[in-house]
PDB file of C-alpha atoms and ligand atoms in Angstrom:
ATOM      1  CA  MET A 183      77.039 -69.881  -5.405  1.00 44.00           C
ATOM      2  CA  THR A 184      75.327 -72.499  -3.062  1.00 60.00           C
ATOM      3  CA  ASN A 185      71.439 -73.706  -3.056  1.00 75.00           C
ATOM      4  CA  ARG A 186      71.141 -72.111   0.524  1.00 91.00           C
ATOM      5  CA  ILE A 187      68.865 -69.517   0.125  1.00 90.00           C
ATOM      6  CA  PRO A 188      69.750 -66.452   2.578  1.00 92.00           C
ATOM      7  CA  LEU A 189      67.808 -65.995   5.456  1.00 95.00           C
ATOM      8  CA  ILE A 190      67.337 -62.107   6.917  1.00 96.00           C
ATOM      9  CA  ALA A 191      65.782 -62.449  10.025  1.00 98.00           C
ATOM     10  CA  GLY A 192      64.409 -60.023  12.477  1.00 98.00           C
ATOM     11  CA  ASN A 193      64.214 -60.917  15.964  1.00 98.00           C
ATOM     12  CA  TRP A 194      61.927 -58.245  17.503  1.00 98.00           C
ATOM     13  CA  LYS A 195      62.974 -59.225  21.095  1.00 98.00           C
ATOM     14  CA  MET A 196      60.439 -57.772  23.823  1.00 98.00           C
ATOM     15  CA  ASN A 197      59.152 -54.972  21.630  1.00 98.00           C
ATOM     16  CA  MET A 198      56.473 -54.038  19.757  1.00 97.00           C
ATOM     17  CA  ASP A 199      52.731 -54.399  21.372  1.00 95.00           C
ATOM     18  CA  HIS A 200      49.883 -55.866  19.298  1.00 93.00           C
ATOM     19  CA  LEU A 201      49.109 -52.403  17.419  1.00 95.00           C
ATOM     20  CA  GLN A 202      52.636 -51.880  16.823  1.00 97.00           C
ATOM     21  CA  ALA A 203      53.346 -55.105  15.507  1.00 96.00           C
ATOM     22  CA  ILE A 204      50.290 -54.802  12.900  1.00 95.00           C
ATOM     23  CA  ALA A 205      51.913 -51.414  11.665  1.00 96.00           C
ATOM     24  CA  LEU A 206      55.222 -52.738  11.417  1.00 96.00           C
ATOM     25  CA  ILE A 207      54.367 -55.615   9.497  1.00 95.00           C
ATOM     26  CA  GLN A 208      52.304 -53.309   7.185  1.00 94.00           C
ATOM     27  CA  LYS A 209      54.884 -51.079   6.389  1.00 94.00           C
ATOM     28  CA  LEU A 210      57.696 -53.791   6.034  1.00 93.00           C
ATOM     29  CA  SER A 211      55.414 -55.358   3.438  1.00 88.00           C
ATOM     30  CA  TRP A 212      55.117 -52.114   1.592  1.00 87.00           C
ATOM     31  CA  THR A 213      58.859 -51.465   1.693  1.00 87.00           C
ATOM     32  CA  LEU A 214      59.577 -54.943   0.234  1.00 84.00           C
ATOM     33  CA  SER A 215      57.098 -55.162  -2.032  1.00 79.00           C
ATOM     34  CA  ASP A 216      59.021 -52.227  -4.043  1.00 67.00           C
ATOM     35  CA  ALA A 217      58.552 -53.075  -7.453  1.00 56.00           C
ATOM     36  CA  ASP A 218      62.203 -52.392  -8.568  1.00 60.00           C
ATOM     37  CA  HIS A 219      63.483 -55.171  -6.440  1.00 61.00           C
ATOM     38  CA  ASP A 220      62.983 -58.818  -6.787  1.00 61.00           C
ATOM     39  CA  TYR A 221      63.017 -60.751  -3.090  1.00 59.00           C
ATOM     40  CA  SER A 222      62.273 -64.151  -4.347  1.00 63.00           C
ATOM     41  CA  LYS A 223      65.793 -65.330  -3.934  1.00 75.00           C
ATOM     42  CA  VAL A 224      65.800 -64.049  -0.333  1.00 86.00           C
ATOM     43  CA  GLU A 225      63.878 -65.252   2.065  1.00 93.00           C
ATOM     44  CA  VAL A 226      62.962 -62.513   4.775  1.00 94.00           C
ATOM     45  CA  ALA A 227      61.211 -63.469   8.336  1.00 97.00           C
ATOM     46  CA  VAL A 228      60.128 -61.743  11.272  1.00 97.00           C
ATOM     47  CA  PHE A 229      59.999 -62.680  14.795  1.00 98.00           C
ATOM     48  CA  PRO A 230      57.630 -60.827  16.912  1.00 98.00           C
ATOM     49  CA  PRO A 231      56.440 -61.377  20.645  1.00 98.00           C
ATOM     50  CA  PHE A 232      54.204 -64.617  21.206  1.00 98.00           C
ATOM     51  CA  THR A 233      51.328 -61.921  21.939  1.00 97.00           C
ATOM     52  CA  ASP A 234      51.933 -60.768  18.188  1.00 97.00           C
ATOM     53  CA  LEU A 235      52.210 -63.879  16.444  1.00 97.00           C
ATOM     54  CA  ARG A 236      48.168 -64.183  15.762  1.00 96.00           C
ATOM     55  CA  SER A 237      47.494 -60.633  14.521  1.00 94.00           C
ATOM     56  CA  ALA A 238      50.918 -61.354  12.284  1.00 95.00           C
ATOM     57  CA  GLN A 239      49.982 -64.563  10.758  1.00 95.00           C
ATOM     58  CA  THR A 240      46.349 -63.343  10.031  1.00 94.00           C
ATOM     59  CA  LEU A 241      48.105 -60.426   8.175  1.00 93.00           C
ATOM     60  CA  ILE A 242      50.610 -62.281   6.353  1.00 91.00           C
ATOM     61  CA  ASP A 243      47.995 -64.923   5.002  1.00 88.00           C
ATOM     62  CA  ALA A 244      45.094 -62.565   4.288  1.00 86.00           C
ATOM     63  CA  GLU A 245      47.755 -59.890   2.513  1.00 83.00           C
ATOM     64  CA  LYS A 246      49.614 -62.770   1.120  1.00 80.00           C
ATOM     65  CA  PHE A 247      52.831 -60.851   2.203  1.00 81.00           C
ATOM     66  CA  GLU A 248      55.973 -62.498   1.481  1.00 85.00           C
ATOM     67  CA  LEU A 249      57.473 -62.644   5.026  1.00 93.00           C
ATOM     68  CA  ALA A 250      58.059 -65.821   6.952  1.00 96.00           C
ATOM     69  CA  LEU A 251      56.885 -66.127  10.528  1.00 97.00           C
ATOM     70  CA  GLY A 252      59.111 -67.024  13.511  1.00 98.00           C
ATOM     71  CA  ALA A 253      58.643 -67.371  17.324  1.00 98.00           C
ATOM     72  CA  GLN A 254      61.367 -66.168  19.694  1.00 98.00           C
ATOM     73  CA  ASP A 255      61.362 -69.461  22.045  1.00 98.00           C
ATOM     74  CA  ILE A 256      59.764 -72.536  22.465  1.00 98.00           C
ATOM     75  CA  SER A 257      59.074 -74.975  25.839  1.00 98.00           C
ATOM     76  CA  LYS A 258      60.713 -78.429  25.243  1.00 98.00           C
ATOM     77  CA  HIS A 259      57.622 -79.772  26.683  1.00 98.00           C
ATOM     78  CA  ASP A 260      54.499 -80.471  24.299  1.00 98.00           C
ATOM     79  CA  SER A 261      51.654 -79.767  26.715  1.00 98.00           C
ATOM     80  CA  GLY A 262      50.580 -79.687  30.273  1.00 98.00           C
ATOM     81  CA  ALA A 263      51.387 -77.998  33.822  1.00 98.00           C
ATOM     82  CA  PHE A 264      54.314 -75.636  32.496  1.00 98.00           C
ATOM     83  CA  THR A 265      52.942 -72.426  33.503  1.00 98.00           C
ATOM     84  CA  GLY A 266      53.777 -69.513  31.306  1.00 97.00           C
ATOM     85  CA  GLU A 267      55.457 -71.771  28.439  1.00 98.00           C
ATOM     86  CA  ILE A 268      54.654 -71.943  24.556  1.00 98.00           C
ATOM     87  CA  SER A 269      54.486 -75.284  22.951  1.00 98.00           C
ATOM     88  CA  GLY A 270      55.879 -75.758  19.560  1.00 98.00           C
ATOM     89  CA  ALA A 271      52.218 -77.398  18.701  1.00 98.00           C
ATOM     90  CA  PHE A 272      50.353 -73.763  19.424  1.00 98.00           C
ATOM     91  CA  LEU A 273      53.474 -72.379  17.396  1.00 98.00           C
ATOM     92  CA  SER A 274      53.236 -74.620  14.375  1.00 97.00           C
ATOM     93  CA  LYS A 275      49.237 -73.964  14.566  1.00 96.00           C
ATOM     94  CA  LEU A 276      49.843 -70.703  13.484  1.00 96.00           C
ATOM     95  CA  ASN A 277      52.220 -71.238  10.569  1.00 94.00           C
ATOM     96  CA  THR A 278      55.400 -70.205  12.443  1.00 97.00           C
ATOM     97  CA  LYS A 279      58.179 -71.445  10.399  1.00 98.00           C
ATOM     98  CA  TYR A 280      60.944 -70.907  12.328  1.00 98.00           C
ATOM     99  CA  VAL A 281      61.832 -70.527  15.945  1.00 98.00           C
ATOM    100  CA  LEU A 282      64.821 -69.358  17.825  1.00 98.00           C
ATOM    101  CA  VAL A 283      66.299 -71.753  20.292  1.00 98.00           C
ATOM    102  CA  GLY A 284      69.576 -70.868  22.870  1.00 98.00           C
ATOM    103  CA  HIS A 285      69.543 -67.225  22.011  1.00 98.00           C
ATOM    104  CA  SER A 286      72.338 -65.704  24.261  1.00 97.00           C
ATOM    105  CA  GLU A 287      69.722 -63.474  26.162  1.00 97.00           C
ATOM    106  CA  ARG A 288      68.256 -66.904  27.055  1.00 97.00           C
ATOM    107  CA  ARG A 289      71.034 -68.361  28.062  1.00 96.00           C
ATOM    108  CA  GLN A 290      72.169 -65.663  30.064  1.00 95.00           C
ATOM    109  CA  TYR A 291      69.030 -64.412  31.995  1.00 96.00           C
ATOM    110  CA  HIS A 292      67.119 -67.698  31.922  1.00 96.00           C
ATOM    111  CA  SER A 293      69.940 -70.325  32.642  1.00 95.00           C
ATOM    112  CA  GLU A 294      69.280 -72.240  29.254  1.00 97.00           C
ATOM    113  CA  ASP A 295      72.189 -74.701  28.916  1.00 97.00           C
ATOM    114  CA  ASP A 296      73.251 -77.075  26.373  1.00 97.00           C
ATOM    115  CA  SER A 297      70.819 -79.930  27.549  1.00 98.00           C
ATOM    116  CA  VAL A 298      67.873 -77.607  27.739  1.00 98.00           C
ATOM    117  CA  ILE A 299      68.954 -75.921  23.996  1.00 98.00           C
ATOM    118  CA  GLN A 300      69.245 -79.747  22.787  1.00 98.00           C
ATOM    119  CA  GLN A 301      65.485 -80.313  24.176  1.00 98.00           C
ATOM    120  CA  LYS A 302      63.918 -77.660  22.439  1.00 98.00           C
ATOM    121  CA  VAL A 303      65.602 -78.465  18.910  1.00 98.00           C
ATOM    122  CA  ALA A 304      64.033 -81.783  19.515  1.00 98.00           C
ATOM    123  CA  ALA A 305      60.577 -80.153  20.476  1.00 98.00           C
ATOM    124  CA  ALA A 306      61.274 -78.161  17.690  1.00 98.00           C
ATOM    125  CA  TRP A 307      61.553 -80.676  15.295  1.00 98.00           C
ATOM    126  CA  ARG A 308      58.437 -82.625  16.760  1.00 98.00           C
ATOM    127  CA  HIS A 309      56.307 -79.674  15.931  1.00 98.00           C
ATOM    128  CA  ASN A 310      57.349 -79.103  11.895  1.00 98.00           C
ATOM    129  CA  LEU A 311      59.065 -75.880  13.242  1.00 98.00           C
ATOM    130  CA  ILE A 312      62.999 -74.963  12.210  1.00 98.00           C
ATOM    131  CA  PRO A 313      64.898 -73.984  14.940  1.00 98.00           C
ATOM    132  CA  ILE A 314      67.812 -71.307  14.342  1.00 98.00           C
ATOM    133  CA  ILE A 315      70.013 -72.434  16.865  1.00 98.00           C
ATOM    134  CA  CYS A 316      72.030 -69.545  18.449  1.00 98.00           C
ATOM    135  CA  VAL A 317      75.566 -69.873  19.058  1.00 98.00           C
ATOM    136  CA  GLY A 318      78.245 -67.163  20.147  1.00 97.00           C
ATOM    137  CA  GLU A 319      81.126 -66.452  22.778  1.00 96.00           C
ATOM    138  CA  THR A 320      81.169 -64.064  25.395  1.00 94.00           C
ATOM    139  CA  LEU A 321      84.311 -61.605  25.568  1.00 91.00           C
ATOM    140  CA  GLU A 322      85.784 -63.724  28.135  1.00 92.00           C
ATOM    141  CA  GLU A 323      85.712 -66.782  26.283  1.00 95.00           C
ATOM    142  CA  LEU A 324      86.943 -64.669  23.123  1.00 93.00           C
ATOM    143  CA  GLU A 325      89.896 -63.899  25.079  1.00 91.00           C
ATOM    144  CA  SER A 326      90.086 -67.434  26.758  1.00 95.00           C
ATOM    145  CA  GLU A 327      89.747 -69.736  24.270  1.00 95.00           C
ATOM    146  CA  GLY A 328      89.370 -67.802  21.061  1.00 93.00           C
ATOM    147  CA  GLN A 329      86.502 -67.037  18.290  1.00 94.00           C
ATOM    148  CA  SER A 330      85.297 -70.288  17.043  1.00 97.00           C
ATOM    149  CA  ALA A 331      85.598 -73.078  20.080  1.00 97.00           C
ATOM    150  CA  VAL A 332      82.442 -72.158  21.964  1.00 98.00           C
ATOM    151  CA  PRO A 333      80.266 -71.464  19.005  1.00 98.00           C
ATOM    152  CA  ILE A 334      81.426 -75.046  17.953  1.00 98.00           C
ATOM    153  CA  ARG A 335      81.046 -76.541  21.068  1.00 98.00           C
ATOM    154  CA  GLN A 336      77.493 -75.021  21.682  1.00 98.00           C
ATOM    155  CA  THR A 337      76.573 -76.094  17.856  1.00 98.00           C
ATOM    156  CA  ILE A 338      77.392 -79.821  18.408  1.00 98.00           C
ATOM    157  CA  ALA A 339      75.613 -79.724  21.743  1.00 98.00           C
ATOM    158  CA  ALA A 340      72.475 -78.743  20.557  1.00 98.00           C
ATOM    159  CA  LEU A 341      72.642 -81.465  18.005  1.00 98.00           C
ATOM    160  CA  SER A 342      73.477 -84.287  19.087  1.00 98.00           C
ATOM    161  CA  GLY A 343      71.483 -87.144  20.969  1.00 97.00           C
ATOM    162  CA  HIS A 344      68.615 -86.932  18.136  1.00 98.00           C
ATOM    163  CA  ASP A 345      67.834 -90.056  16.431  1.00 96.00           C
ATOM    164  CA  SER A 346      67.914 -88.222  13.114  1.00 96.00           C
ATOM    165  CA  LEU A 347      68.586 -84.277  12.341  1.00 97.00           C
ATOM    166  CA  GLY A 348      65.467 -82.321  10.964  1.00 97.00           C
ATOM    167  CA  GLU A 349      66.260 -78.853   9.152  1.00 97.00           C
ATOM    168  CA  PHE A 350      68.045 -76.375  11.119  1.00 98.00           C
ATOM    169  CA  VAL A 351      69.649 -72.952  10.831  1.00 98.00           C
ATOM    170  CA  ILE A 352      72.777 -72.045  12.930  1.00 98.00           C
ATOM    171  CA  ALA A 353      73.289 -68.072  13.987  1.00 98.00           C
ATOM    172  CA  TYR A 354      76.553 -67.229  14.981  1.00 97.00           C
ATOM    173  CA  GLU A 355      76.329 -64.079  17.205  1.00 96.00           C
ATOM    174  CA  PRO A 356      79.103 -63.067  19.253  1.00 96.00           C
ATOM    175  CA  VAL A 357      77.739 -61.985  22.882  1.00 94.00           C
ATOM    176  CA  TRP A 358      79.746 -58.785  22.677  1.00 91.00           C
ATOM    177  CA  ALA A 359      78.524 -57.435  19.603  1.00 89.00           C
ATOM    178  CA  ILE A 360      74.864 -58.106  20.399  1.00 87.00           C
ATOM    179  CA  GLY A 361      73.139 -54.841  21.213  1.00 83.00           C
ATOM    180  CA  THR A 362      76.407 -52.954  22.052  1.00 85.00           C
ATOM    181  CA  GLY A 363      77.277 -51.591  18.380  1.00 81.00           C
ATOM    182  CA  LYS A 364      80.251 -53.530  18.694  1.00 83.00           C
ATOM    183  CA  VAL A 365      80.308 -55.372  15.336  1.00 85.00           C
ATOM    184  CA  ALA A 366      82.284 -58.496  14.252  1.00 89.00           C
ATOM    185  CA  THR A 367      84.243 -57.917  11.511  1.00 93.00           C
ATOM    186  CA  PRO A 368      83.195 -59.859   8.472  1.00 94.00           C
ATOM    187  CA  GLU A 369      86.230 -61.765   8.364  1.00 95.00           C
ATOM    188  CA  GLN A 370      85.894 -62.606  11.815  1.00 94.00           C
ATOM    189  CA  ALA A 371      82.109 -63.719  11.090  1.00 96.00           C
ATOM    190  CA  SER A 372      83.041 -65.589   8.208  1.00 96.00           C
ATOM    191  CA  GLU A 373      86.181 -67.385   9.692  1.00 97.00           C
ATOM    192  CA  VAL A 374      83.846 -68.564  12.744  1.00 97.00           C
ATOM    193  CA  ALA A 375      81.061 -69.620  10.057  1.00 98.00           C
ATOM    194  CA  ALA A 376      83.570 -71.898   7.816  1.00 97.00           C
ATOM    195  CA  ALA A 377      84.964 -73.274  11.180  1.00 98.00           C
ATOM    196  CA  ILE A 378      81.133 -74.517  12.156  1.00 98.00           C
ATOM    197  CA  ARG A 379      80.928 -75.633   8.805  1.00 98.00           C
ATOM    198  CA  LYS A 380      83.653 -77.405   9.218  1.00 98.00           C
ATOM    199  CA  ALA A 381      82.672 -79.140  12.497  1.00 98.00           C
ATOM    200  CA  LEU A 382      79.236 -79.970  11.435  1.00 98.00           C
ATOM    201  CA  SER A 383      80.557 -81.891   8.403  1.00 98.00           C
ATOM    202  CA  GLU A 384      83.035 -83.688  10.452  1.00 98.00           C
ATOM    203  CA  SER A 385      80.324 -84.722  13.017  1.00 98.00           C
ATOM    204  CA  PHE A 386      77.148 -84.903  10.961  1.00 97.00           C
ATOM    205  CA  GLY A 387      78.433 -85.206   7.139  1.00 96.00           C
ATOM    206  CA  GLU A 388      76.631 -84.118   3.998  1.00 94.00           C
ATOM    207  CA  VAL A 389      74.142 -81.889   6.058  1.00 96.00           C
ATOM    208  CA  ALA A 390      76.859 -79.449   6.277  1.00 97.00           C
ATOM    209  CA  SER A 391      76.804 -78.029   3.216  1.00 95.00           C
ATOM    210  CA  GLN A 392      72.960 -77.393   3.223  1.00 95.00           C
ATOM    211  CA  THR A 393      72.662 -75.514   6.413  1.00 97.00           C
ATOM    212  CA  ARG A 394      72.374 -72.010   6.720  1.00 97.00           C
ATOM    213  CA  ILE A 395      74.587 -70.008   8.764  1.00 98.00           C
ATOM    214  CA  LEU A 396      73.715 -66.564   9.788  1.00 98.00           C
ATOM    215  CA  TYR A 397      75.661 -63.937  11.338  1.00 96.00           C
ATOM    216  CA  GLY A 398      74.230 -61.572  14.120  1.00 96.00           C
ATOM    217  CA  GLY A 399      75.278 -58.844  16.421  1.00 94.00           C
ATOM    218  CA  SER A 400      74.584 -55.074  15.553  1.00 93.00           C
ATOM    219  CA  VAL A 401      73.923 -55.991  11.741  1.00 95.00           C
ATOM    220  CA  LYS A 402      72.525 -52.731  10.404  1.00 95.00           C
ATOM    221  CA  ALA A 403      71.958 -51.493   6.318  1.00 94.00           C
ATOM    222  CA  ASN A 404      75.029 -49.923   6.537  1.00 93.00           C
ATOM    223  CA  ASN A 405      77.136 -52.864   7.702  1.00 93.00           C
ATOM    224  CA  VAL A 406      75.643 -55.570   6.162  1.00 93.00           C
ATOM    225  CA  ALA A 407      77.261 -56.025   2.628  1.00 90.00           C
ATOM    226  CA  GLY A 408      80.294 -57.030   4.272  1.00 92.00           C
ATOM    227  CA  PHE A 409      79.015 -60.180   5.942  1.00 93.00           C
ATOM    228  CA  LEU A 410      76.850 -61.288   3.113  1.00 90.00           C
ATOM    229  CA  LEU A 411      79.912 -61.309   0.349  1.00 89.00           C
ATOM    230  CA  HIS A 412      81.554 -64.117   2.125  1.00 90.00           C
ATOM    231  CA  GLU A 413      80.621 -67.610   0.936  1.00 91.00           C
ATOM    232  CA  ASP A 414      79.918 -69.158   4.159  1.00 94.00           C
ATOM    233  CA  VAL A 415      77.673 -66.517   5.372  1.00 96.00           C
ATOM    234  CA  ASP A 416      73.733 -67.429   4.537  1.00 95.00           C
ATOM    235  CA  GLY A 417      72.086 -64.328   5.751  1.00 96.00           C
ATOM    236  CA  VAL A 418      71.882 -62.314   9.281  1.00 97.00           C
ATOM    237  CA  LEU A 419      69.825 -62.556  12.346  1.00 98.00           C
ATOM    238  CA  VAL A 420      68.794 -58.632  13.312  1.00 98.00           C
ATOM    239  CA  GLY A 421      67.801 -57.230  16.541  1.00 97.00           C
ATOM    240  CA  GLY A 422      67.748 -53.624  17.014  1.00 97.00           C
ATOM    241  CA  ALA A 423      67.270 -52.836  13.324  1.00 97.00           C
ATOM    242  CA  SER A 424      64.613 -54.977  12.400  1.00 98.00           C
ATOM    243  CA  LEU A 425      61.965 -52.758  14.682  1.00 98.00           C
ATOM    244  CA  ASP A 426      63.094 -49.857  11.797  1.00 97.00           C
ATOM    245  CA  ALA A 427      61.336 -50.930   8.423  1.00 95.00           C
ATOM    246  CA  GLU A 428      63.066 -48.770   6.256  1.00 93.00           C
ATOM    247  CA  GLU A 429      66.497 -50.262   7.863  1.00 95.00           C
ATOM    248  CA  PHE A 430      65.214 -53.667   7.712  1.00 95.00           C
ATOM    249  CA  SER A 431      64.214 -53.802   4.108  1.00 92.00           C
ATOM    250  CA  GLY A 432      67.424 -52.026   3.489  1.00 91.00           C
ATOM    251  CA  ILE A 433      69.082 -55.159   4.670  1.00 92.00           C
ATOM    252  CA  ALA A 434      66.888 -57.407   2.872  1.00 88.00           C
ATOM    253  CA  ARG A 435      67.784 -55.157  -0.443  1.00 83.00           C
ATOM    254  CA  TYR A 436      71.350 -55.630  -0.027  1.00 69.00           C
ATOM    255  CA  GLN A 437      70.763 -59.357  -0.255  1.00 54.00           C
ATOM    256  CA  LYS A 438      68.845 -59.364  -3.216  1.00 45.00           C
ATOM    257  CA  HIS A 439      71.446 -57.388  -4.944  1.00 48.00           C
ATOM    258  CA  ILE A 440      74.368 -59.750  -4.508  1.00 49.00           C
ATOM    259  CA  VAL A 441      72.350 -63.013  -4.825  1.00 46.00           C
ATOM    260  CA  LEU A 442      71.096 -62.104  -8.154  1.00 39.00           C
TER     261      LEU A 442
HETATM  262  P1  PGA B 563      71.137 -56.635  17.643  1.00 58.69           P
HETATM  263  O1  PGA B 563      70.796 -57.871  17.931  1.00 58.69           O
HETATM  264  O2  PGA B 563      71.236 -57.201  16.290  1.00 58.69           O
HETATM  265  O3  PGA B 563      70.569 -55.516  18.481  1.00 58.69           O
HETATM  266  O4  PGA B 563      72.823 -56.916  18.353  1.00 58.69           O
HETATM  267  C1  PGA B 563      70.808 -59.345  17.458  1.00 58.69           C
HETATM  268  C2  PGA B 563      70.259 -60.451  18.127  1.00 58.69           C
HETATM  269  O5  PGA B 563      70.346 -60.264  19.311  1.00 58.69           O
HETATM  270  O6  PGA B 563      69.810 -61.294  17.181  1.00 58.69           O
END
């Protein structure tokens, strides 16, 4: 057993308006506060759209819900003439703890490359946010380079060139498994997680053993077990299934059983 507290992260993507977000947080908190389960050994975080963060934060604080808050993106800048961008300063004012950086949809549809992602990681640390650095290979890359090469390269690129490292999480999400229903096998996921950890250790030393590495890509309550049983997989990043309170709680609940 490691001291890495498992993280179950729900990436809502561009779903849920203000009222739907409130309803989902309330429902989730209700299902997670089930007295038969002890969630103290697992951390559950939600990543709503920016426009929902304020209401989510108010609700979580007022009701003392055991949920951590994350944002789906961050600007590499701190303030100024960057229309449409969201500063890490604004996020930390809302008690946001985590921020997704380099999600494959940002890499693909917003042309975010390794350099932008590296700068976003730095921005997250400047504002005391924990970046969840998303890495993963496309189907083409899987066929040409194998499974671990791209995730390792992206991980090292995001973490290189900083004066020192702050806390971070890695989410291994094979692009071909996101939202497709095609899920990596638990063995594939744990092999890549182990390879990332080894690369982290070679490049950055001790931090590797304390870093949480998540798997993401079509995770559901009925397939999460296989991933979480592996020592190198410290949680999951969930897209579609995080929009359903029962389903998402089912994922968190499973984690609790194997941790205790
Ligand atoms: P999915 O998305 O669970 O819907 O495949 C995962 C993600 O993009 O983080």
